[in-house]
Amino acid sequence: MARYIVKRLLWMIPLIICVAITIFTLMYFVPGDPAKIMAGTDASQADVELVREELGLNDPYIVRLGHYLSDVFLHFDFGKSLINRSSIGDALIERFPRSMTLALSSLLITLLVGIPLGIIAAVNPNTWKDRASMFFSLIAVSIPPFWFALMLVVIFALNLNLLPSMWYGGASGIKYWILPVVANSVIGVAMQARQTRSSMLEAMNADYILTSRAKGLSERGIIFRHALPNASIPIITESFFTVSASIAGSLIIENVFGIPGIGVYLVTALNTRDFTVVQSTVIFVAIILSLLNLITDIGYAAVDPRIKAGFAETGKGKRKLKKERGVAL
Amino acid sequence: MMKENPAYSSASPEGDSHSVDCAQKHEYEHGHEHVRGHGEKHGHGHGGRGHVPGSGFWRRRKGQTGFSIFLRRFLRQKMALACFIVLVALIAICAFAPLIAPYDMATMDLTAISQSPSADHLFGTDDLGRDIFSRCLYGGRYSLAIGFLSTALALVIGIVIGACSAYFGGMADLILMRVLDLLSAMPSILLAIAISAVLGTGFDKLLIALSISAIVPYARQLRAKMLAVSQMEYVEAARAINCSIPRIMFIHVFPNAMTPVIVAATMGVAQQILSAATLAYIGLGVRPPSPEWGAMLAAAKTYIIQYPYMLIGPGVLIVISVLCINLVGDGIRDALDPKMKR
């Protein structure tokens, strides 16, 4: 297991660096001069040159890339905003907890609602419970989350006056989070329910379930002691997928409710053409997601021995096997 | 898909296990959940289990082609068929928008600003007095076209990458899979945002951004399935009678590995429509004067307090089209599933 974790960790480092290089290169080709954006519209040519020198924009691509990578990965400095010269790193750290609160609470809802929904559907196949939960899932995956969020605002905030429609400064209390979390978790709930249902159905059809029924186990015991553990691997995989989906979703949902998290930061930067912010924010989110993926991969290896076995082989053994088997075919 | 395939589990612990396992896992992660072994729903109840995959479906009667069997099985599913008809109708209405739309999409009628839905204006009018229903019809051209075109583009690139990866193996496989790892290091919507930030706004740029962001699942699925299929007995038989490797790959393996990819692509269209709307909502992709559904919602958001009905028309059309595509996708999957009865 330790070997697997180390390998995974070592693989993650080049991946993140490659992501950073890719994003940096993409942003390098963005039309528009960052120095002009930073200096402002009424700056003189000399001012622009000064800013350009300060930002190191006169250096060749490879030098800038090197500076940027060493800033980000060695000094944890994400650079400065082109618009107001504030530190991007500070802004990300300040905003990160809000985005994570939204993402993790929707994840929690997804698991707490989605899995039971799937189990209920699977143990009552072709009944109204099954049909209702699958109908709900189908509708839920077909609704654009931001539109669903807007509809929630129209219904619960504007018409019924039950919940606040916007998050605002210093606002605390659970009621500000209810609508965003519901809007962000609805797709996850639907997907989790569908996955749980199909893997539970498969498990419930297995012969060992028949055996447990034959020896007179209670239905509850069969479901929770026998079927659920055997159906768990796809269910866990799905919940891992939900982690990254709920982070990506929260970036969008934040904008609907004005929650000052990373998503709002990113979208504001996009609209003001503040490309250092876009660049650093995307890389930051990619790093966070890679870390989460690492954790989930390790968890996955813990439940699925095949994955662990794949990593336990030495490189040499793997090459040998490949040679014996022939390439691809 | 994985569960149905006995060859797969035997394939993965042998050589190349890291990439195969990764591909398998990522397929779970990125593929649509509809695709995954969901056919069990139908297998359950009429003895689908234990049925040898492929035995019933491909045994052809006289004069039957694979496609006619598929068509017959698809037509039997009433829900999918109904959705298919709705979808075709929607596409036709949007395509012939200039003939059908009661008003011009850009004409501003300042005497009819921000009207609620009525007989004259089915979805009401917007803040500039333009008829929302007519704009929705024109908008469908953007939204539906972007959904289908970007999926087609992503599918083609994904197939090329996946097939090359499975066919050449070795170094090419390694490099292509690492490129896919790179593309999948962030959620596809974030990748689409980053690419559209560079390219700027507009229909063609949105198309490129969305296509690139959707390649990964198709390539991974095709590669995993091709590797799995190439372990099957009939491929061994083909090798035994000395078929050339390209022949085995493209005549025997590739067509049999395409099924999950086709199903995933159908669902992918729905996903792309949602992504396009989301990008338009945050100010990327197609911009407001063009009546794309997401862009219309973005424009309507400003008036959410005074005129919330502006949000209804485009939103409902997105939901209807995405729902229909998903259900048609379900139908195609079931029709292609050899475990189902004829």
Short mmCIF file of N, CA and C in Angstrom, two decimals, chain A residues 5-127:
data_model
loop_
_atom_site.label_atom_id
_atom_site.label_comp_id
_atom_site.label_asym_id
_atom_site.label_seq_id
_atom_site.Cartn_x
_atom_site.Cartn_y
_atom_site.Cartn_z
N ILE A 5 1.01 4.35 -2.73
CA ILE A 5 0.82 5.78 -2.42
C ILE A 5 2.00 6.59 -2.93
N VAL A 6 3.21 6.08 -2.69
CA VAL A 6 4.40 6.81 -3.11
C VAL A 6 4.41 6.94 -4.63
N LYS A 7 4.10 5.85 -5.33
CA LYS A 7 4.08 5.90 -6.79
C LYS A 7 3.07 6.92 -7.29
N ARG A 8 1.91 6.88 -6.71
CA ARG A 8 0.85 7.78 -7.11
C ARG A 8 1.27 9.23 -6.88
N LEU A 9 1.89 9.47 -5.71
CA LEU A 9 2.33 10.82 -5.34
C LEU A 9 3.39 11.30 -6.31
N LEU A 10 4.33 10.42 -6.65
CA LEU A 10 5.40 10.81 -7.55
C LEU A 10 4.86 11.10 -8.94
N TRP A 11 3.82 10.37 -9.33
CA TRP A 11 3.23 10.59 -10.64
C TRP A 11 2.46 11.91 -10.68
N MET A 12 1.92 12.29 -9.52
CA MET A 12 1.12 13.50 -9.47
C MET A 12 1.95 14.75 -9.73
N ILE A 13 3.21 14.74 -9.27
CA ILE A 13 4.04 15.94 -9.38
C ILE A 13 4.26 16.35 -10.84
N PRO A 14 4.76 15.45 -11.70
CA PRO A 14 4.90 15.88 -13.10
C PRO A 14 3.57 16.24 -13.74
N LEU A 15 2.50 15.56 -13.34
CA LEU A 15 1.19 15.87 -13.93
C LEU A 15 0.80 17.31 -13.63
N ILE A 16 0.94 17.71 -12.36
CA ILE A 16 0.56 19.07 -11.99
C ILE A 16 1.45 20.08 -12.71
N ILE A 17 2.75 19.77 -12.79
CA ILE A 17 3.65 20.70 -13.48
C ILE A 17 3.25 20.82 -14.95
N CYS A 18 2.90 19.67 -15.56
CA CYS A 18 2.49 19.72 -16.96
C CYS A 18 1.21 20.53 -17.13
N VAL A 19 0.27 20.38 -16.19
CA VAL A 19 -0.95 21.17 -16.25
C VAL A 19 -0.60 22.66 -16.17
N ALA A 20 0.30 23.01 -15.25
CA ALA A 20 0.70 24.41 -15.10
C ALA A 20 1.33 24.93 -16.38
N ILE A 21 2.21 24.10 -16.99
CA ILE A 21 2.86 24.52 -18.23
C ILE A 21 1.81 24.73 -19.32
N THR A 22 0.85 23.79 -19.41
CA THR A 22 -0.18 23.90 -20.45
C THR A 22 -0.99 25.18 -20.28
N ILE A 23 -1.43 25.43 -19.05
CA ILE A 23 -2.26 26.62 -18.81
C ILE A 23 -1.44 27.88 -19.08
N PHE A 24 -0.18 27.87 -18.62
CA PHE A 24 0.68 29.04 -18.86
C PHE A 24 0.81 29.29 -20.36
N THR A 25 1.03 28.20 -21.11
CA THR A 25 1.22 28.34 -22.55
C THR A 25 -0.05 28.84 -23.22
N LEU A 26 -1.20 28.28 -22.78
CA LEU A 26 -2.48 28.74 -23.32
C LEU A 26 -2.63 30.25 -23.12
N MET A 27 -2.35 30.68 -21.87
CA MET A 27 -2.56 32.08 -21.54
C MET A 27 -1.52 32.98 -22.23
N TYR A 28 -0.38 32.38 -22.58
CA TYR A 28 0.66 33.13 -23.29
C TYR A 28 0.12 33.62 -24.63
N PHE A 29 -0.80 32.84 -25.19
CA PHE A 29 -1.32 33.19 -26.51
C PHE A 29 -2.58 34.04 -26.46
N VAL A 30 -2.99 34.42 -25.25
CA VAL A 30 -4.17 35.27 -25.15
C VAL A 30 -3.89 36.60 -25.84
N PRO A 31 -4.80 37.02 -26.73
CA PRO A 31 -4.58 38.33 -27.35
C PRO A 31 -4.71 39.44 -26.31
N GLY A 32 -3.99 40.52 -26.50
CA GLY A 32 -4.04 41.62 -25.54
C GLY A 32 -2.75 41.69 -24.75
N ASP A 33 -2.32 42.88 -24.42
CA ASP A 33 -1.06 43.08 -23.73
C ASP A 33 -1.31 43.23 -22.24
N PRO A 34 -0.82 42.29 -21.42
CA PRO A 34 -1.06 42.39 -19.97
C PRO A 34 -0.53 43.69 -19.39
N ALA A 35 0.59 44.17 -19.93
CA ALA A 35 1.16 45.41 -19.38
C ALA A 35 0.19 46.57 -19.57
N LYS A 36 -0.46 46.60 -20.75
CA LYS A 36 -1.43 47.68 -21.00
C LYS A 36 -2.61 47.57 -20.06
N ILE A 37 -3.06 46.32 -19.83
CA ILE A 37 -4.20 46.13 -18.93
C ILE A 37 -3.83 46.61 -17.53
N MET A 38 -2.60 46.26 -17.10
CA MET A 38 -2.20 46.61 -15.74
C MET A 38 -1.97 48.11 -15.60
N ALA A 39 -1.37 48.72 -16.62
CA ALA A 39 -1.05 50.14 -16.52
C ALA A 39 -2.31 51.01 -16.61
N GLY A 40 -3.38 50.44 -17.16
CA GLY A 40 -4.60 51.23 -17.28
C GLY A 40 -4.71 51.82 -18.67
N THR A 41 -5.92 52.31 -19.01
CA THR A 41 -6.15 52.75 -20.38
C THR A 41 -5.48 54.08 -20.70
N ASP A 42 -5.28 54.93 -19.68
CA ASP A 42 -4.74 56.26 -19.97
C ASP A 42 -3.25 56.36 -19.67
N ALA A 43 -2.56 55.21 -19.57
CA ALA A 43 -1.13 55.25 -19.25
C ALA A 43 -0.33 55.64 -20.48
N SER A 44 0.79 56.30 -20.24
CA SER A 44 1.67 56.66 -21.36
C SER A 44 2.47 55.45 -21.78
N GLN A 45 3.09 55.58 -22.95
CA GLN A 45 3.88 54.48 -23.48
C GLN A 45 5.00 54.10 -22.51
N ALA A 46 5.61 55.12 -21.87
CA ALA A 46 6.71 54.88 -20.94
C ALA A 46 6.23 54.07 -19.73
N ASP A 47 5.04 54.42 -19.24
CA ASP A 47 4.47 53.68 -18.11
C ASP A 47 4.28 52.22 -18.47
N VAL A 48 3.73 52.00 -19.67
CA VAL A 48 3.48 50.63 -20.10
C VAL A 48 4.79 49.86 -20.17
N GLU A 49 5.83 50.53 -20.70
CA GLU A 49 7.14 49.87 -20.78
C GLU A 49 7.66 49.50 -19.40
N LEU A 50 7.42 50.42 -18.46
CA LEU A 50 7.86 50.21 -17.07
C LEU A 50 7.19 48.97 -16.50
N VAL A 51 5.87 48.89 -16.68
CA VAL A 51 5.11 47.75 -16.17
C VAL A 51 5.59 46.46 -16.85
N ARG A 52 5.85 46.60 -18.17
CA ARG A 52 6.28 45.42 -18.92
C ARG A 52 7.59 44.89 -18.36
N GLU A 53 8.47 45.81 -18.03
CA GLU A 53 9.76 45.42 -17.45
C GLU A 53 9.53 44.77 -16.08
N GLU A 54 8.63 45.38 -15.30
CA GLU A 54 8.35 44.90 -13.95
C GLU A 54 7.79 43.48 -13.99
N LEU A 55 6.89 43.24 -14.94
CA LEU A 55 6.28 41.91 -15.04
C LEU A 55 7.20 40.91 -15.74
N GLY A 56 8.28 41.41 -16.30
CA GLY A 56 9.20 40.52 -17.02
C GLY A 56 8.64 40.07 -18.35
N LEU A 57 7.77 40.89 -18.96
CA LEU A 57 7.15 40.48 -20.22
C LEU A 57 8.11 40.54 -21.40
N ASN A 58 9.27 41.21 -21.20
CA ASN A 58 10.22 41.29 -22.30
C ASN A 58 11.08 40.03 -22.40
N ASP A 59 11.03 39.22 -21.33
CA ASP A 59 11.82 37.98 -21.36
C ASP A 59 11.23 37.01 -22.35
N PRO A 60 12.08 36.12 -22.87
CA PRO A 60 11.52 35.09 -23.76
C PRO A 60 10.58 34.15 -23.00
N TYR A 61 9.76 33.43 -23.79
CA TYR A 61 8.75 32.55 -23.23
C TYR A 61 9.30 31.61 -22.16
N ILE A 62 10.44 30.99 -22.48
CA ILE A 62 10.92 29.93 -21.60
C ILE A 62 11.37 30.50 -20.24
N VAL A 63 11.92 31.72 -20.26
CA VAL A 63 12.35 32.36 -19.01
C VAL A 63 11.13 32.70 -18.17
N ARG A 64 10.11 33.24 -18.83
CA ARG A 64 8.88 33.59 -18.10
C ARG A 64 8.25 32.36 -17.49
N LEU A 65 8.24 31.28 -18.29
CA LEU A 65 7.67 30.03 -17.79
C LEU A 65 8.43 29.56 -16.56
N GLY A 66 9.76 29.61 -16.66
CA GLY A 66 10.59 29.17 -15.54
C GLY A 66 10.31 30.00 -14.29
N HIS A 67 10.24 31.32 -14.47
CA HIS A 67 9.95 32.20 -13.33
C HIS A 67 8.60 31.85 -12.73
N TYR A 68 7.61 31.68 -13.62
CA TYR A 68 6.26 31.44 -13.12
C TYR A 68 6.21 30.13 -12.33
N LEU A 69 6.80 29.07 -12.91
CA LEU A 69 6.76 27.76 -12.24
C LEU A 69 7.48 27.82 -10.90
N SER A 70 8.65 28.50 -10.86
CA SER A 70 9.37 28.53 -9.59
C SER A 70 8.60 29.37 -8.58
N ASP A 71 7.94 30.45 -9.03
CA ASP A 71 7.11 31.23 -8.12
C ASP A 71 6.01 30.37 -7.53
N VAL A 72 5.30 29.65 -8.41
CA VAL A 72 4.14 28.91 -7.95
C VAL A 72 4.54 27.73 -7.08
N PHE A 73 5.51 26.94 -7.56
CA PHE A 73 5.77 25.68 -6.87
C PHE A 73 6.84 25.78 -5.79
N LEU A 74 7.73 26.75 -5.88
CA LEU A 74 8.77 26.84 -4.85
C LEU A 74 8.43 27.91 -3.81
N HIS A 75 7.81 29.00 -4.27
CA HIS A 75 7.52 30.07 -3.30
C HIS A 75 6.03 30.21 -3.01
N PHE A 76 5.23 29.36 -3.62
CA PHE A 76 3.77 29.43 -3.44
C PHE A 76 3.22 30.82 -3.69
N ASP A 77 3.81 31.49 -4.68
CA ASP A 77 3.38 32.84 -5.03
C ASP A 77 2.67 32.78 -6.37
N PHE A 78 1.38 33.10 -6.37
CA PHE A 78 0.59 32.94 -7.59
C PHE A 78 0.57 34.20 -8.44
N GLY A 79 1.39 35.19 -8.08
CA GLY A 79 1.45 36.40 -8.90
C GLY A 79 0.46 37.45 -8.45
N LYS A 80 0.37 38.51 -9.25
CA LYS A 80 -0.49 39.63 -8.89
C LYS A 80 -1.56 39.85 -9.94
N SER A 81 -2.70 40.34 -9.47
CA SER A 81 -3.79 40.65 -10.39
C SER A 81 -3.39 41.80 -11.29
N LEU A 82 -3.79 41.72 -12.56
CA LEU A 82 -3.47 42.80 -13.49
C LEU A 82 -4.31 44.04 -13.21
N ILE A 83 -5.47 43.84 -12.62
CA ILE A 83 -6.40 44.95 -12.44
C ILE A 83 -6.05 45.79 -11.21
N ASN A 84 -5.89 45.12 -10.06
CA ASN A 84 -5.65 45.93 -8.87
C ASN A 84 -4.36 45.55 -8.13
N ARG A 85 -3.53 44.76 -8.78
CA ARG A 85 -2.22 44.42 -8.24
C ARG A 85 -2.27 43.72 -6.89
N SER A 86 -3.43 43.18 -6.53
CA SER A 86 -3.50 42.47 -5.26
C SER A 86 -2.92 41.07 -5.46
N SER A 87 -2.47 40.48 -4.36
CA SER A 87 -1.87 39.16 -4.45
C SER A 87 -2.94 38.11 -4.75
N ILE A 88 -2.71 37.31 -5.79
CA ILE A 88 -3.69 36.30 -6.16
C ILE A 88 -3.73 35.18 -5.11
N GLY A 89 -2.53 34.84 -4.61
CA GLY A 89 -2.45 33.78 -3.59
C GLY A 89 -3.32 34.10 -2.39
N ASP A 90 -3.22 35.35 -1.90
CA ASP A 90 -4.01 35.74 -0.72
C ASP A 90 -5.50 35.64 -1.02
N ALA A 91 -5.88 36.13 -2.23
CA ALA A 91 -7.29 36.09 -2.59
C ALA A 91 -7.78 34.65 -2.65
N LEU A 92 -6.96 33.75 -3.21
CA LEU A 92 -7.37 32.35 -3.33
C LEU A 92 -7.53 31.73 -1.95
N ILE A 93 -6.57 32.02 -1.06
CA ILE A 93 -6.65 31.44 0.29
C ILE A 93 -7.88 31.97 1.01
N GLU A 94 -8.19 33.26 0.80
CA GLU A 94 -9.35 33.83 1.48
C GLU A 94 -10.65 33.23 0.95
N ARG A 95 -10.71 32.98 -0.37
CA ARG A 95 -11.94 32.53 -0.99
C ARG A 95 -12.12 31.03 -0.95
N PHE A 96 -11.01 30.31 -0.85
CA PHE A 96 -11.04 28.86 -0.94
C PHE A 96 -12.02 28.20 0.05
N PRO A 97 -12.01 28.62 1.35
CA PRO A 97 -12.92 27.94 2.29
C PRO A 97 -14.38 28.02 1.88
N ARG A 98 -14.79 29.15 1.27
CA ARG A 98 -16.21 29.28 0.88
C ARG A 98 -16.54 28.29 -0.22
N SER A 99 -15.64 28.20 -1.21
CA SER A 99 -15.90 27.25 -2.30
C SER A 99 -15.93 25.82 -1.76
N MET A 100 -15.00 25.53 -0.85
CA MET A 100 -14.93 24.18 -0.33
C MET A 100 -16.16 23.86 0.52
N THR A 101 -16.63 24.86 1.29
CA THR A 101 -17.84 24.64 2.08
C THR A 101 -18.97 24.21 1.18
N LEU A 102 -19.14 24.96 0.07
CA LEU A 102 -20.21 24.64 -0.87
C LEU A 102 -19.99 23.25 -1.48
N ALA A 103 -18.75 22.99 -1.94
CA ALA A 103 -18.49 21.72 -2.61
C ALA A 103 -18.66 20.54 -1.65
N LEU A 104 -18.12 20.66 -0.45
CA LEU A 104 -18.16 19.52 0.46
C LEU A 104 -19.56 19.31 1.03
N SER A 105 -20.31 20.40 1.27
CA SER A 105 -21.67 20.15 1.76
C SER A 105 -22.53 19.52 0.68
N SER A 106 -22.30 19.93 -0.59
CA SER A 106 -23.09 19.26 -1.63
C SER A 106 -22.68 17.80 -1.76
N LEU A 107 -21.40 17.53 -1.55
CA LEU A 107 -20.94 16.14 -1.59
C LEU A 107 -21.63 15.31 -0.52
N LEU A 108 -21.72 15.92 0.67
CA LEU A 108 -22.36 15.23 1.79
C LEU A 108 -23.81 14.92 1.46
N ILE A 109 -24.53 15.93 0.93
CA ILE A 109 -25.93 15.73 0.55
C ILE A 109 -26.04 14.63 -0.51
N THR A 110 -25.11 14.70 -1.48
CA THR A 110 -25.12 13.71 -2.55
C THR A 110 -25.07 12.30 -1.99
N LEU A 111 -24.14 12.09 -1.04
CA LEU A 111 -23.99 10.75 -0.49
C LEU A 111 -25.18 10.38 0.39
N LEU A 112 -25.63 11.33 1.22
CA LEU A 112 -26.69 11.02 2.17
C LEU A 112 -28.03 10.81 1.49
N VAL A 113 -28.26 11.45 0.35
CA VAL A 113 -29.53 11.29 -0.34
C VAL A 113 -29.42 10.29 -1.49
N GLY A 114 -28.34 10.42 -2.26
CA GLY A 114 -28.21 9.61 -3.47
C GLY A 114 -28.13 8.12 -3.20
N ILE A 115 -27.29 7.72 -2.25
CA ILE A 115 -27.10 6.28 -2.01
C ILE A 115 -28.38 5.64 -1.49
N PRO A 116 -29.04 6.21 -0.43
CA PRO A 116 -30.31 5.60 0.01
C PRO A 116 -31.36 5.55 -1.10
N LEU A 117 -31.41 6.60 -1.91
CA LEU A 117 -32.37 6.63 -3.02
C LEU A 117 -32.12 5.46 -3.97
N GLY A 118 -30.85 5.24 -4.28
CA GLY A 118 -30.49 4.14 -5.17
C GLY A 118 -30.82 2.79 -4.55
N ILE A 119 -30.55 2.66 -3.25
CA ILE A 119 -30.82 1.38 -2.59
C ILE A 119 -32.32 1.11 -2.57
N ILE A 120 -33.11 2.15 -2.24
CA ILE A 120 -34.57 1.97 -2.21
C ILE A 120 -35.06 1.54 -3.58
N ALA A 121 -34.52 2.19 -4.64
CA ALA A 121 -34.95 1.83 -5.99
C ALA A 121 -34.56 0.39 -6.31
N ALA A 122 -33.36 -0.01 -5.88
CA ALA A 122 -32.86 -1.33 -6.27
C ALA A 122 -33.56 -2.47 -5.54
N VAL A 123 -33.93 -2.24 -4.27
CA VAL A 123 -34.56 -3.35 -3.55
C VAL A 123 -36.06 -3.45 -3.85
N ASN A 124 -36.61 -2.42 -4.50
CA ASN A 124 -38.00 -2.50 -4.95
C ASN A 124 -38.07 -2.34 -6.45
N PRO A 125 -37.42 -3.20 -7.22
CA PRO A 125 -37.36 -2.94 -8.66
C PRO A 125 -38.75 -2.95 -9.30
N ASN A 126 -38.94 -2.06 -10.26
CA ASN A 126 -40.19 -1.96 -11.01
C ASN A 126 -41.42 -1.66 -10.17
N THR A 127 -41.21 -0.99 -9.03
CA THR A 127 -42.36 -0.51 -8.26
C THR A 127 -42.40 1.01 -8.41
#
